Coordinates of C-alpha atoms and ligand atoms in Angstrom, one line a residue:
M1 CA 27.6 -26.2 3.6
A2 CA 26.7 -27.9 6.9
D3 CA 29.0 -30.4 8.6
I4 CA 26.2 -32.7 9.5
E5 CA 22.9 -33.5 7.8
V6 CA 20.1 -35.0 9.9
P7 CA 16.4 -35.0 9.5
V8 CA 15.7 -33.6 13.0
V9 CA 17.9 -31.7 15.3
I10 CA 16.8 -31.4 18.9
V11 CA 18.0 -28.6 21.1
G12 CA 18.2 -29.9 24.7
G13 CA 18.9 -33.5 25.7
S14 CA 17.0 -33.7 29.0
L15 CA 13.7 -35.3 29.8
V16 CA 11.8 -34.0 26.7
G17 CA 14.7 -33.9 24.2
L18 CA 15.7 -37.5 25.0
S19 CA 12.1 -38.6 24.8
A20 CA 11.8 -36.9 21.4
A21 CA 14.9 -38.6 20.1
M22 CA 13.7 -41.9 21.4
L23 CA 10.2 -41.6 20.0
L24 CA 11.5 -40.4 16.6
G25 CA 13.7 -43.5 16.6
Q26 CA 10.7 -45.6 17.2
H27 CA 9.3 -44.2 13.9
G28 CA 12.6 -44.8 12.1
V29 CA 13.5 -41.1 12.1
R30 CA 17.2 -40.2 12.7
S31 CA 17.8 -37.3 15.0
L32 CA 20.6 -35.5 16.8
A33 CA 19.9 -34.3 20.3
V34 CA 22.4 -31.6 21.5
E35 CA 22.8 -31.0 25.2
Y36 CA 24.8 -28.4 27.0
H37 CA 25.4 -30.5 30.1
R38 CA 28.0 -33.2 30.2
G39 CA 25.5 -36.0 30.7
T40 CA 22.0 -36.7 31.7
A41 CA 20.3 -34.9 34.6
I42 CA 22.1 -34.9 38.0
H43 CA 19.1 -33.5 40.0
P44 CA 16.0 -35.7 40.6
R45 CA 13.4 -33.1 39.7
A46 CA 10.5 -34.8 37.9
A47 CA 9.5 -38.2 39.3
H48 CA 5.8 -38.8 38.9
A49 CA 5.2 -40.6 35.5
T50 CA 1.5 -40.8 34.8
Q51 CA -0.3 -43.8 33.3
R52 CA -0.3 -42.0 29.9
T53 CA 3.4 -41.4 30.0
M54 CA 4.0 -45.1 31.0
E55 CA 1.8 -46.1 28.1
I56 CA 4.0 -44.2 25.8
F57 CA 7.1 -45.8 27.4
R58 CA 5.4 -49.2 27.2
A59 CA 5.0 -48.8 23.4
V60 CA 8.7 -48.1 23.0
G61 CA 9.7 -51.1 25.1
L62 CA 10.7 -49.3 28.3
E63 CA 8.0 -50.0 30.8
E64 CA 9.7 -52.9 32.5
R65 CA 13.1 -51.2 32.8
I66 CA 11.4 -48.2 34.4
R67 CA 9.3 -50.2 36.8
K68 CA 12.3 -52.2 37.9
R69 CA 14.3 -49.0 38.5
S70 CA 11.4 -47.4 40.3
A71 CA 11.1 -50.3 42.7
E72 CA 14.7 -49.8 43.6
Q73 CA 14.2 -46.1 44.2
F74 CA 10.7 -45.5 45.6
V75 CA 8.2 -47.1 47.9
Q76 CA 5.7 -48.5 45.3
N77 CA 2.3 -46.9 45.2
G78 CA 3.4 -44.2 47.6
G79 CA 0.9 -41.6 48.7
V80 CA 0.8 -37.8 48.4
V81 CA -0.1 -36.2 51.8
A82 CA 0.3 -33.0 53.7
V83 CA 1.8 -32.5 57.1
D84 CA 2.3 -29.6 59.5
T85 CA 5.8 -31.0 60.1
L86 CA 7.0 -34.5 59.3
V87 CA 7.2 -35.4 62.9
G88 CA 3.7 -34.0 63.5
G89 CA 2.0 -36.5 61.1
V90 CA -0.6 -36.2 58.3
T91 CA -3.0 -33.3 58.2
R92 CA -4.4 -33.9 54.7
Q93 CA -4.4 -36.7 52.2
F94 CA -4.3 -35.9 48.4
I95 CA -3.6 -39.4 47.1
A96 CA -3.7 -42.3 49.6
D97 CA -2.2 -44.9 47.2
L98 CA -0.8 -43.8 43.9
N99 CA -2.6 -46.5 41.9
A100 CA -5.7 -47.3 44.0
G101 CA -8.9 -47.2 41.9
I102 CA -7.3 -46.5 38.6
R103 CA -5.9 -49.8 37.4
D104 CA -8.9 -50.5 35.2
V105 CA -8.3 -47.6 32.8
S106 CA -4.8 -48.6 31.6
P107 CA -2.5 -51.5 31.2
C108 CA 0.1 -49.3 33.0
E109 CA 0.4 -47.9 36.5
R110 CA 1.6 -44.6 37.7
V111 CA 5.3 -44.7 38.7
F112 CA 7.7 -42.6 40.6
L113 CA 11.2 -42.5 39.1
S114 CA 13.5 -39.5 39.4
Q115 CA 14.5 -37.7 36.3
S116 CA 18.1 -38.4 37.1
A117 CA 17.4 -42.2 37.0
L118 CA 14.9 -42.0 34.1
E119 CA 17.1 -40.0 31.7
P120 CA 19.8 -42.7 31.4
L121 CA 17.1 -45.2 30.4
L122 CA 15.7 -42.8 27.8
S123 CA 19.1 -42.1 26.4
E124 CA 20.0 -45.8 26.2
R125 CA 16.8 -46.5 24.4
A126 CA 17.2 -43.5 22.1
L127 CA 20.6 -44.8 21.1
E128 CA 19.3 -48.3 20.6
L129 CA 16.7 -46.8 18.2
G130 CA 19.3 -45.0 16.2
A131 CA 19.4 -41.5 17.7
S132 CA 22.6 -39.5 18.1
L133 CA 23.2 -37.6 21.3
R134 CA 25.8 -35.0 21.7
F135 CA 26.5 -33.8 25.3
A136 CA 28.7 -30.9 26.5
T137 CA 27.7 -29.1 23.3
E138 CA 25.8 -25.8 23.1
V139 CA 23.5 -24.7 20.3
I140 CA 24.6 -21.1 19.8
G141 CA 22.4 -20.2 16.9
A142 CA 19.7 -21.5 14.6
E143 CA 18.5 -20.2 11.3
E144 CA 15.3 -21.2 9.6
G145 CA 15.3 -21.3 5.8
R146 CA 12.9 -22.5 3.2
D147 CA 14.5 -25.9 3.0
G148 CA 15.1 -26.5 6.7
V149 CA 17.0 -25.2 9.7
T150 CA 20.7 -24.7 10.3
A151 CA 21.9 -24.9 13.8
E152 CA 25.4 -23.8 15.0
L153 CA 27.0 -25.9 17.7
R154 CA 29.9 -25.2 20.0
A155 CA 31.7 -28.0 21.9
R156 CA 32.2 -26.7 25.4
D157 CA 35.6 -28.4 26.0
T158 CA 37.3 -27.4 22.8
G159 CA 35.4 -24.4 21.7
E160 CA 35.1 -26.0 18.2
T161 CA 32.1 -25.0 16.2
S162 CA 30.1 -27.0 13.7
R163 CA 26.9 -26.6 11.7
V164 CA 24.0 -29.0 11.5
H165 CA 21.4 -28.8 8.8
A166 CA 18.0 -30.5 9.5
Q167 CA 14.6 -30.5 8.0
Y168 CA 13.1 -29.7 11.4
L169 CA 14.3 -28.5 14.8
I170 CA 12.6 -29.4 18.1
A171 CA 13.3 -26.8 20.8
A172 CA 13.3 -28.8 24.0
D173 CA 15.7 -26.3 25.6
G174 CA 13.7 -25.8 28.8
A175 CA 11.9 -22.9 30.5
H176 CA 14.4 -20.2 29.4
S177 CA 14.4 -21.5 25.8
R178 CA 16.6 -19.3 23.7
I179 CA 15.1 -20.7 20.6
R180 CA 11.6 -19.6 21.7
Q181 CA 13.0 -16.2 22.7
R182 CA 14.8 -15.7 19.4
L183 CA 11.5 -16.3 17.6
G184 CA 9.9 -13.6 19.8
I185 CA 7.3 -15.9 21.1
P186 CA 5.9 -14.6 24.5
M187 CA 4.8 -16.7 27.4
Q188 CA 1.2 -16.2 28.6
G189 CA -0.5 -17.0 31.9
H190 CA 0.7 -16.5 35.5
P191 CA 4.3 -15.2 35.5
T192 CA 6.7 -15.9 38.3
F193 CA 4.8 -16.2 41.6
S194 CA 7.6 -17.7 43.7
K195 CA 11.4 -17.7 43.7
S196 CA 11.6 -21.2 45.1
I197 CA 14.4 -23.5 46.2
T198 CA 15.0 -27.2 46.2
I199 CA 17.2 -28.3 49.1
Y200 CA 18.9 -31.7 48.6
F201 CA 20.0 -33.1 52.0
R202 CA 21.2 -36.2 53.8
A203 CA 19.6 -37.3 57.0
D204 CA 18.7 -40.7 58.5
L205 CA 14.9 -40.6 58.2
R206 CA 14.3 -44.3 58.5
A207 CA 12.6 -44.1 61.9
L208 CA 10.2 -41.5 60.6
L209 CA 9.4 -43.1 57.2
S210 CA 10.0 -46.8 57.1
E211 CA 6.4 -47.5 58.4
Q212 CA 4.9 -45.0 55.9
S213 CA 4.0 -45.3 52.3
W214 CA 4.6 -41.7 51.2
A215 CA 6.4 -40.4 48.2
V216 CA 5.5 -36.7 48.3
V217 CA 4.7 -34.9 51.5
Y218 CA 3.5 -31.3 51.3
V219 CA 4.6 -29.2 54.3
D220 CA 2.2 -26.4 55.4
N221 CA 3.0 -24.6 58.6
A222 CA 3.4 -21.0 59.9
Q223 CA 7.1 -20.9 58.8
L224 CA 7.1 -22.4 55.3
R225 CA 5.1 -24.1 52.5
G226 CA 6.6 -26.6 50.1
F227 CA 7.1 -30.3 49.8
F228 CA 9.4 -33.2 50.6
R229 CA 10.1 -36.1 48.2
F230 CA 11.6 -39.2 49.7
E231 CA 13.5 -42.1 48.1
K232 CA 14.6 -45.4 49.6
P233 CA 16.4 -46.1 51.8
F234 CA 15.4 -42.8 53.4
D235 CA 18.8 -41.5 54.0
R236 CA 18.5 -38.6 51.7
A237 CA 15.6 -36.5 50.3
F238 CA 14.8 -33.1 49.0
L239 CA 12.7 -30.3 50.4
V240 CA 11.1 -27.7 48.1
V241 CA 10.4 -24.4 49.7
N242 CA 8.0 -22.1 47.8
T243 CA 7.0 -19.6 50.4
A244 CA 7.9 -18.6 53.9
G245 CA 6.4 -16.8 56.9
D246 CA 2.7 -16.1 57.4
A247 CA 0.6 -18.1 54.9
M248 CA -1.7 -15.2 54.0
H249 CA 1.2 -12.7 53.7
P250 CA 4.0 -14.9 52.6
V251 CA 7.5 -14.2 51.5
R252 CA 7.5 -15.5 47.9
D253 CA 11.2 -15.1 47.3
V254 CA 13.0 -17.6 49.4
S255 CA 15.8 -17.9 47.0
T256 CA 17.6 -14.5 46.8
A257 CA 20.3 -14.2 49.4
L258 CA 19.6 -17.6 50.8
S259 CA 22.3 -18.5 53.4
P260 CA 23.4 -22.1 54.1
E261 CA 22.2 -21.6 57.7
R262 CA 18.7 -20.5 56.5
A263 CA 18.5 -23.6 54.2
L264 CA 19.4 -25.8 57.1
E265 CA 16.8 -24.1 59.2
Y266 CA 14.1 -24.7 56.6
V267 CA 14.9 -28.4 56.7
Y268 CA 14.7 -28.6 60.5
T269 CA 11.5 -26.6 60.5
A270 CA 9.8 -28.9 58.0
L271 CA 11.0 -32.0 59.8
G272 CA 9.8 -30.7 63.1
T273 CA 12.8 -31.9 65.0
R274 CA 16.5 -31.0 65.5
D275 CA 17.3 -34.4 66.8
I276 CA 18.2 -35.8 63.4
P277 CA 21.5 -34.6 62.0
V278 CA 21.1 -33.0 58.5
A279 CA 23.8 -32.3 55.9
I280 CA 22.9 -30.2 52.9
D281 CA 24.3 -31.4 49.6
N282 CA 23.0 -28.8 47.2
V283 CA 20.4 -26.1 46.7
M284 CA 18.7 -25.5 43.4
H285 CA 17.1 -22.1 42.7
W286 CA 14.1 -21.9 40.4
E287 CA 11.1 -19.8 39.6
A288 CA 7.6 -21.1 39.8
A289 CA 5.4 -19.8 37.0
A290 CA 2.4 -21.2 35.1
E291 CA 2.6 -20.1 31.5
V292 CA 2.2 -21.4 28.0
A293 CA 4.0 -20.1 24.9
G294 CA 1.9 -18.0 22.6
R295 CA 2.8 -20.2 19.7
L296 CA 4.3 -23.7 19.7
Q297 CA 5.8 -23.7 16.2
T298 CA 6.9 -22.0 13.1
S299 CA 7.1 -23.9 9.8
R300 CA 10.4 -25.6 10.7
V301 CA 10.7 -25.2 14.5
L302 CA 8.6 -27.1 17.0
I303 CA 8.6 -26.1 20.6
A304 CA 8.2 -28.8 23.3
G305 CA 8.4 -29.4 27.0
D306 CA 9.2 -26.6 29.4
A307 CA 10.2 -24.5 26.5
A308 CA 6.5 -24.5 25.5
H309 CA 4.9 -24.5 29.0
V310 CA 6.0 -24.1 32.5
M311 CA 4.0 -25.0 35.6
P312 CA 4.6 -25.6 39.3
P313 CA 5.4 -29.2 40.3
T314 CA 2.1 -29.5 42.2
G315 CA 0.3 -32.4 40.5
G316 CA 3.5 -33.6 38.8
F317 CA 2.3 -32.7 35.3
G318 CA 5.3 -30.7 33.9
G319 CA 7.5 -33.5 32.5
N320 CA 4.6 -35.7 31.6
T321 CA 3.1 -32.9 29.4
G322 CA 6.5 -32.5 27.7
V323 CA 6.8 -36.3 27.0
Q324 CA 3.3 -36.1 25.5
D325 CA 4.3 -33.2 23.3
A326 CA 7.1 -35.3 21.9
H327 CA 4.8 -38.2 21.4
N328 CA 2.3 -36.1 19.4
L329 CA 5.2 -34.8 17.2
A330 CA 7.1 -38.0 16.5
W331 CA 4.6 -39.7 14.2
K332 CA 3.7 -36.5 12.4
L333 CA 7.4 -35.7 11.7
A334 CA 8.0 -39.3 10.5
R335 CA 5.2 -39.1 8.0
V336 CA 6.0 -35.7 6.7
L337 CA 9.7 -36.5 6.4
D338 CA 9.1 -39.7 4.4
G339 CA 6.5 -38.0 2.2
R340 CA 3.5 -40.0 3.3
A341 CA 1.9 -36.8 4.7
S342 CA 1.9 -33.2 3.6
A343 CA 3.7 -30.7 5.8
A344 CA 0.4 -29.3 6.9
L345 CA 0.0 -32.3 9.2
L346 CA 2.6 -30.6 11.5
S347 CA 0.4 -27.6 12.0
T348 CA -2.0 -29.8 14.0
Y349 CA 0.7 -30.0 16.7
E350 CA -0.1 -26.6 18.1
D351 CA -3.8 -26.9 17.5
E352 CA -3.8 -30.2 19.5
R353 CA -1.2 -29.6 22.2
R354 CA -1.6 -25.9 23.1
P355 CA -5.1 -26.2 24.7
V356 CA -4.0 -29.4 26.5
A357 CA -0.8 -27.8 27.8
T358 CA -2.9 -24.9 29.0
L359 CA -5.2 -27.3 30.9
S360 CA -2.2 -28.9 32.6
V361 CA -0.7 -25.5 33.4
E362 CA -3.9 -24.1 34.9
Q363 CA -4.5 -27.2 36.9
A364 CA -1.0 -27.2 38.3
Y365 CA -1.6 -23.6 39.2
T366 CA -4.9 -24.4 40.9
R367 CA -3.3 -27.2 42.9
Y368 CA -0.4 -24.8 43.8
V369 CA -2.8 -22.1 45.1
L370 CA -4.9 -24.6 47.0
R371 CA -2.0 -26.6 48.5
T372 CA 0.8 -24.1 48.8
D373 CA -0.1 -20.5 48.5
P374 CA -3.8 -19.6 49.1
S375 CA -2.9 -15.9 49.3
L376 CA -2.7 -15.9 45.5
G377 CA -6.5 -16.1 45.6
K378 CA -8.5 -19.3 45.6
D379 CA -11.3 -17.6 43.8
R380 CA -9.0 -16.6 40.9
V381 CA -8.1 -20.1 39.8
Q382 CA -9.8 -22.6 37.4
P383 CA -12.0 -25.1 39.2
L384 CA -10.1 -28.3 40.2
V385 CA -10.3 -31.0 37.5
G386 CA -9.7 -34.6 38.5
D387 CA -6.2 -36.0 38.0
L388 CA -7.4 -38.8 35.7
D389 CA -9.0 -36.2 33.3
I390 CA -5.7 -34.4 33.1
E391 CA -3.5 -37.5 32.8
L392 CA -5.6 -39.6 30.4
G393 CA -8.7 -37.7 29.5
Y394 CA -7.2 -34.7 27.5
R395 CA -8.8 -34.2 24.2
Y396 CA -7.4 -33.0 20.9
R397 CA -9.2 -30.9 18.3
S398 CA -7.6 -30.2 14.9
T399 CA -8.2 -30.7 11.2
A400 CA -6.8 -34.2 11.6
I401 CA -9.6 -35.2 13.9
I402 CA -13.0 -35.8 12.4
P403 CA -15.5 -34.6 14.9
E404 CA -18.9 -35.8 15.8
P405 CA -22.0 -33.5 15.9
D406 CA -22.4 -33.6 19.7
D407 CA -18.9 -32.3 20.5
N408 CA -19.3 -30.1 23.6
G409 CA -15.9 -28.4 23.2
S410 CA -14.4 -29.6 26.5
V411 CA -10.6 -30.2 26.5
H412 CA -10.9 -33.0 29.0
L413 CA -13.2 -35.7 30.2
N414 CA -13.1 -38.7 32.4
P415 CA -11.3 -41.5 30.5
R416 CA -13.9 -44.0 31.7
E417 CA -16.5 -41.9 29.7
S418 CA -14.5 -41.0 26.6
R419 CA -15.5 -44.3 24.9
G420 CA -13.7 -43.8 21.6
L421 CA -14.8 -40.2 21.0
P422 CA -12.7 -38.6 18.3
G423 CA -9.8 -36.7 19.7
T424 CA -9.6 -38.7 22.9
R425 CA -7.1 -41.5 23.8
A426 CA -8.3 -44.8 22.5
P427 CA -9.5 -46.7 25.6
H428 CA -7.7 -49.6 27.1
L429 CA -9.3 -53.0 27.0
W430 CA -7.8 -56.4 27.5
L431 CA -7.9 -58.6 24.4
T432 CA -6.1 -61.8 23.4
R433 CA -3.9 -62.3 20.4
H434 CA -2.8 -65.8 19.5
G435 CA -3.8 -66.7 23.1
K436 CA -1.7 -64.0 24.7
T437 CA -3.3 -61.2 26.7
I438 CA -2.7 -57.8 25.2
S439 CA -4.1 -54.3 25.7
T440 CA -5.9 -52.6 22.8
L441 CA -3.2 -50.0 23.3
D442 CA -0.6 -52.6 22.3
L443 CA -2.1 -52.4 18.8
Y444 CA -1.3 -48.7 18.4
D445 CA 2.4 -47.8 18.1
R446 CA 3.6 -46.8 14.6
H447 CA 0.7 -47.1 12.2
F448 CA -2.9 -46.0 11.8
V449 CA -5.1 -48.8 13.0
L450 CA -8.6 -49.5 11.8
L451 CA -10.2 -51.4 14.7
A452 CA -13.4 -53.0 13.6
G453 CA -16.2 -54.5 15.8
A454 CA -16.7 -58.2 16.0
K455 CA -19.3 -58.2 13.2
A456 CA -17.9 -55.4 11.1
H457 CA -17.1 -57.5 8.1
E458 CA -17.7 -54.6 5.7
W459 CA -15.3 -52.2 7.5
Y460 CA -12.8 -54.9 7.9
D461 CA -12.7 -55.8 4.2
L462 CA -12.6 -52.1 3.2
G463 CA -9.8 -51.6 5.7
V464 CA -7.8 -54.5 4.3
A465 CA -8.2 -53.2 0.8
A466 CA -7.2 -49.7 1.9
A467 CA -4.1 -51.1 3.7
A468 CA -3.0 -52.9 0.6
V469 CA -2.4 -49.7 -1.2
R470 CA -0.9 -47.9 1.8
E471 CA 2.3 -49.6 2.5
R472 CA 3.4 -49.1 6.2
A473 CA 0.4 -46.8 6.8
L474 CA -2.5 -48.8 8.0
E475 CA -3.2 -51.9 10.0
V476 CA -6.6 -53.5 10.3
Y477 CA -7.9 -55.6 13.2
R478 CA -11.2 -57.3 14.0
P479 CA -11.9 -59.7 16.8
G480 CA -12.2 -63.2 15.2
R481 CA -9.5 -62.4 12.6
E482 CA -5.7 -63.0 12.7
G483 CA -5.8 -64.5 16.2
L484 CA -7.4 -61.5 17.8
E485 CA -10.2 -62.2 20.3
D486 CA -12.3 -60.0 22.6
P487 CA -13.2 -62.6 25.2
G488 CA -15.4 -60.3 27.2
G489 CA -17.2 -58.9 24.2
Q490 CA -16.5 -55.4 25.5
L491 CA -15.0 -53.8 22.4
G492 CA -18.2 -52.2 21.2
P493 CA -19.2 -50.6 24.6
A494 CA -15.6 -49.5 25.3
Y495 CA -15.3 -47.7 22.0
G496 CA -18.9 -46.5 21.6
I497 CA -19.6 -48.6 18.4
E498 CA -22.1 -51.3 17.4
P499 CA -20.6 -54.7 16.6
D500 CA -20.6 -53.6 12.9
G501 CA -18.9 -50.2 13.6
C502 CA -15.2 -49.3 13.6
V503 CA -12.7 -46.7 14.9
L504 CA -9.7 -45.2 13.3
V505 CA -6.8 -44.8 15.8
R506 CA -3.7 -42.8 15.0
P507 CA -0.2 -43.9 15.6
D508 CA -0.2 -41.9 18.9
G509 CA -3.2 -43.9 20.2
F510 CA -5.8 -41.1 19.7
V511 CA -9.0 -41.7 18.0
A512 CA -9.2 -39.8 14.7
W513 CA -12.6 -41.0 13.6
R514 CA -15.4 -43.4 14.5
A515 CA -18.2 -45.0 12.6
A516 CA -20.9 -46.2 15.0
S517 CA -22.2 -48.9 12.6
A518 CA -21.8 -50.2 9.0
E519 CA -24.4 -47.7 7.7
R520 CA -21.8 -45.5 5.9
A521 CA -19.4 -48.3 5.0
S522 CA -17.8 -47.5 1.7
A523 CA -14.4 -47.4 0.2
Q524 CA -14.9 -43.7 -0.5
T525 CA -15.8 -42.9 3.1
L526 CA -12.7 -44.7 4.4
S527 CA -10.5 -43.2 1.8
E528 CA -11.7 -39.7 2.6
V529 CA -11.3 -40.2 6.4
L530 CA -7.8 -41.6 6.0
A531 CA -6.8 -38.8 3.7
R532 CA -8.1 -36.2 6.2
A533 CA -6.7 -37.8 9.4
S534 CA -3.2 -38.4 8.0
F535 CA -2.9 -35.5 5.6
E536 CA -2.1 -38.2 3.1
S537 CA 0.1 -36.8 0.3
I538 CA 0.5 -40.0 -1.8
R539 CA -1.8 -41.1 -4.5
T540 CA -3.1 -44.4 -3.5
G541 CA -5.7 -45.2 -6.1
A542 CA -8.0 -46.3 -3.4
G543 CA -11.6 -45.2 -3.3
Ligands
FAD1 C1 11.3 -29.9 42.2 C2 10.6 -30.3 40.9 C3 9.8 -31.4 40.9 C4 9.2 -31.8 39.7 N1 8.4 -32.9 39.7 C5 7.8 -33.3 38.6 C6 7.1 -34.5 38.5 O1 6.9 -35.3 39.5 N2 6.5 -34.9 37.3 C7 6.6 -34.1 36.2 O2 6.1 -34.5 35.2 N3 7.3 -33.0 36.2 C8 7.9 -32.5 37.4 N4 8.7 -31.4 37.4 C9 8.9 -30.7 36.1 C10 10.0 -31.3 35.2 O3 11.2 -31.4 35.9 C11 10.1 -30.5 34.0 O4 8.9 -30.3 33.4 C12 11.0 -31.2 33.0 O5 12.4 -31.2 33.4 C13 11.0 -30.5 31.6 O6 11.9 -31.2 30.8 P1 12.5 -30.4 29.5 O7 13.4 -31.4 28.8 O8 11.4 -29.8 28.7 O9 13.4 -29.2 30.1 P2 14.7 -29.3 31.0 O10 14.6 -30.4 31.9 O11 14.8 -27.9 31.6 O12 15.8 -29.5 29.9 C14 16.2 -28.6 29.0 C15 17.6 -28.9 28.6 O13 18.0 -28.1 27.5 C16 19.4 -27.8 27.6 N5 19.7 -26.6 26.8 C17 19.1 -25.4 26.9 N6 19.6 -24.6 26.0 C18 20.5 -25.3 25.3 C19 21.3 -25.0 24.2 N7 21.3 -23.7 23.6 N8 22.2 -25.9 23.7 C20 22.2 -27.2 24.3 N9 21.4 -27.5 25.3 C21 20.6 -26.6 25.8 C22 19.6 -27.6 29.1 O14 20.9 -27.8 29.5 C23 18.7 -28.7 29.7 O15 19.3 -29.9 30.0 C24 9.4 -31.0 38.5 C25 10.2 -29.9 38.6 C26 10.8 -29.5 39.8 C27 11.7 -28.3 39.8

């Protein structure tokens, strides 16, 4: 008999575990996140939140809190550049201004906010939404049975053990995931290619940085390769060192036997001056690898975040990919748990997320080789894919997505060209609702949405009838109804439909199906599509 019963237990309460707890809460699902550490992250690590991640945080009511905190911590819209040394100035520019030229594709902007500052906001919101968090507690075992998972917990301070029984377990226990290892699931891809370090240091860098708008500065010189990340007010920073010595024959293990003197030397070398006093606070040792787990799930265990995929920080994709795993899972778990969907819906998690995680991993690796360690072989990497494709243009394929005949099989495309293709993120477009400007994305948070074109009377009426027999399952919108307006008349072009067409958007904001026009409008078509996209397990009597 377990001491605690909870629908979902989450192993790991860092960036992805907390996101999962929060997003499950958004869908009304109670969860317990168990974290070994005594509190949220103390190291800054991830900072770059993509537009997609910010869209997810917007839907859960966190966007403003994150932007406010980011403005306190980082130069806004900071660039990503490379230097020989910091004193020596810029040698290459990867991103001049974090948000230049991309504001049209999303209601949200890219933001820098350190994981150590973000996690308290995530945990606060998770608690507001009904999640339970247990810090200073280790999951020491987990057993999967026919009716769920039983996890064994040990409180670090008292040694007291307890058991939690849950329907599902999310393994968000990081790169060395014991849950994944116990399941015997191997990692595949590029194993460790650097034993890296992150050096946290204090130094008065105001004279060097106050005129600059840089957030991430890659360092590439004859002594070392890595990157700096700078926070306001430029009196502290971190330097990552990935390789040292000659760039074409580098030392890839800068971690083993690192002395405090050597760490200090790395900082002086990257700064390019010894005139600024430097004090080292801490050094973190970690391994850079680019790998994806061979499987992301069993019937009761779902693997997310670094436990499912690891990648070098080049590009800033790692944490974002993990948050998106949690987002893909949350609505599916909610529907399976309350009986609206059959458990088979969950199997689409791996089908949808694994190819997309592989894209992020390979693209982070490509960026690492091009920016940091060309000796790994520039001709042995996947061609560079644009940031926007990776951040917003990733595409899902699974039995829950109803494909169109001209699907070319690509895992990504430019979000400006996706135009409502099934499996892609539903495009952002400004609309008004009762006179207030909203994004189309604001319509998608917890339910399936049938978004009908301005003249799609048939689809709209069919949708309203289908919604009436699917309590809490479907919302229906059409410009001209219920206060919704499309002032620019852009809905059709943005979503690739005629004015009498419609799209079905999932609770995670991805298009499940699209009807270009009213040609096939019937209750049966809609009923079949809804059943397929949501793995509906209730009898609705519709159709
Ligand atoms: C220098 C650096 C910079 C980075 N920059 C970016 C960036 O800009 N953008 C980005 O998206 N990503 C970035 N990343 C990657 C990002 O930090 C990771 O992808 C992210 O932390 C993964 O989160 P996670 O929750 O999956 O795993 P983790 O953060 O590793 O958390 C796993 C948690 O599980 C806990 N745990 C493990 N086992 C147990 C157990 N048995 N019981 C209880 N608790 C357990 C651990 O204590 C840990 O807190 C960066 C990484 C580094 C190193």
